Short mmCIF file of C-alpha atoms in Angstrom, two decimals:
data_model
loop_
_atom_site.label_atom_id
_atom_site.label_comp_id
_atom_site.label_asym_id
_atom_site.label_seq_id
_atom_site.Cartn_x
_atom_site.Cartn_y
_atom_site.Cartn_z
CA MET A 1 0.00 0.00 0.00
CA LEU A 2 1.28 3.48 -0.85
CA PRO A 3 1.83 5.94 1.98
CA LYS A 4 -0.93 8.43 2.71
CA ASN A 5 1.40 11.02 4.20
CA LEU A 6 5.00 12.00 3.66
CA VAL A 7 6.37 14.26 6.37
CA PHE A 8 9.81 15.87 6.31
CA VAL A 9 11.26 17.34 9.51
CA ARG A 10 14.48 19.28 9.19
CA HIS A 11 16.88 19.07 12.11
CA GLY A 12 16.79 21.81 14.69
CA GLU A 13 19.32 24.63 14.82
CA SER A 14 22.87 23.25 14.84
CA GLU A 15 26.22 24.49 16.06
CA GLY A 16 27.17 24.99 12.42
CA ASN A 17 24.07 27.07 11.70
CA VAL A 18 25.02 29.46 14.51
CA ALA A 19 28.74 29.58 13.69
CA ASN A 20 28.21 30.12 9.97
CA HIS A 21 25.53 32.76 10.51
CA ALA A 22 27.89 34.68 12.80
CA SER A 23 30.72 34.30 10.28
CA ARG A 24 28.58 35.78 7.50
CA LYS A 25 28.13 38.80 9.79
CA GLY A 26 31.90 39.08 10.34
CA ASP A 27 32.18 37.26 13.69
CA ASP A 28 34.48 34.25 13.31
CA THR A 29 34.97 33.58 17.03
CA LEU A 30 32.85 30.41 16.96
CA LEU A 31 34.86 28.97 14.07
CA THR A 32 37.76 27.89 16.25
CA PRO A 33 40.42 25.60 14.76
CA GLU A 34 38.94 22.71 16.78
CA PHE A 35 35.44 23.41 15.47
CA ARG A 36 36.65 23.74 11.86
CA ALA A 37 38.55 20.44 12.16
CA ARG A 38 35.30 18.57 12.83
CA HIS A 39 33.35 17.25 9.86
CA THR A 40 29.99 18.95 9.42
CA SER A 41 28.27 15.61 10.06
CA ASP A 42 29.46 15.87 13.69
CA TRP A 43 27.78 19.21 14.40
CA ASP A 44 25.10 18.75 17.07
CA LEU A 45 22.01 20.68 18.04
CA THR A 46 22.14 23.86 20.04
CA PRO A 47 19.81 24.35 23.02
CA ARG A 48 17.51 26.27 20.64
CA GLY A 49 17.64 23.33 18.21
CA ILE A 50 16.53 21.01 21.01
CA GLU A 51 13.61 23.36 21.73
CA GLN A 52 12.71 23.34 18.03
CA ALA A 53 12.71 19.54 17.99
CA ALA A 54 10.41 19.57 21.03
CA ALA A 55 8.02 21.92 19.20
CA ALA A 56 8.07 19.59 16.18
CA LYS A 57 7.33 16.65 18.50
CA ASP A 58 4.31 18.47 19.95
CA TRP A 59 2.96 19.14 16.45
CA LEU A 60 3.56 15.58 15.24
CA ASP A 61 1.88 14.17 18.37
CA ARG A 62 -1.24 16.24 17.62
CA VAL A 63 -1.41 15.69 13.86
CA PHE A 64 -0.11 12.11 13.63
CA PRO A 65 -0.94 10.46 16.98
CA ASN A 66 -0.42 6.95 15.57
CA GLY A 67 3.09 7.66 14.36
CA PHE A 68 4.36 6.55 10.97
CA GLY A 69 4.90 3.39 9.00
CA ARG A 70 8.55 4.22 8.32
CA CYS A 71 10.98 6.74 9.82
CA VAL A 72 14.19 7.68 8.04
CA THR A 73 17.01 9.98 9.11
CA SER A 74 20.40 10.91 7.79
CA GLY A 75 23.52 9.73 9.58
CA TYR A 76 24.39 13.28 10.64
CA ARG A 77 24.54 13.75 14.41
CA ARG A 78 22.08 16.67 14.46
CA ALA A 79 19.54 14.75 12.35
CA LYS A 80 19.73 11.63 14.52
CA HIS A 81 19.50 13.77 17.66
CA THR A 82 16.38 15.50 16.28
CA ALA A 83 14.87 12.14 15.29
CA GLY A 84 15.32 10.82 18.82
CA LEU A 85 13.76 13.93 20.34
CA LEU A 86 10.64 13.54 18.19
CA GLY A 87 9.57 10.57 20.32
CA ILE A 88 7.52 8.98 17.54
CA PRO A 89 5.53 6.04 18.95
CA ASN A 90 6.91 2.65 17.95
CA ALA A 91 9.38 4.28 15.59
CA ARG A 92 11.99 2.07 14.05
CA TRP A 93 14.48 4.48 12.51
CA TYR A 94 16.42 3.74 9.34
CA VAL A 95 19.59 5.66 8.57
CA ASP A 96 20.00 6.68 4.94
CA GLU A 97 23.38 8.24 4.18
CA TYR A 98 22.02 9.74 0.95
CA LEU A 99 19.48 11.77 2.90
CA ARG A 100 21.73 14.55 4.15
CA ALA A 101 22.74 18.16 3.88
CA ARG A 102 24.96 19.35 1.08
CA ASP A 103 28.61 18.58 1.77
CA TYR A 104 30.74 21.65 1.14
CA GLY A 105 33.96 19.66 1.42
CA ASP A 106 37.02 21.80 2.10
CA LEU A 107 34.93 24.98 2.02
CA ALA A 108 33.39 24.03 5.37
CA ALA A 109 36.77 24.47 7.08
CA HIS A 110 36.99 28.16 6.12
CA THR A 111 35.41 31.29 7.51
CA HIS A 112 32.89 33.11 5.33
CA ALA A 113 35.42 35.84 4.52
CA ALA A 114 38.08 33.27 3.59
CA ARG A 115 35.63 31.49 1.27
CA ARG A 116 34.85 34.73 -0.51
CA ARG A 117 38.54 35.60 -0.79
CA LEU A 118 39.68 32.15 -1.97
CA PHE A 119 36.83 31.33 -4.29
CA GLN A 120 35.83 34.61 -5.93
CA ALA A 121 34.08 34.22 -9.25
#
């Protein structure tokens, strides 16, 4: 039987969202060498991201009280963390490595200003 509903939930705010937003505004203090050495798949949720996942859980509980036939998440830490916080009843999560954010490769290790300087068009 075909699914009746297809629901996508993006992960909550991540460390990378905050650091990159600040960098675009000229504040690179969050992009420490240690942070930039981590792969983007290891960025976790911020406290605000956890609150956002809780809000998504509340909505899903109201709209889909019986849960879902299949639950899929990417392998990224922030996505798996969000998935766990959703508390979907009887969920059996599948990890799909193709379901993920864009990988910026080496660009992710640079500040916003450095990206603009190094990769001007």
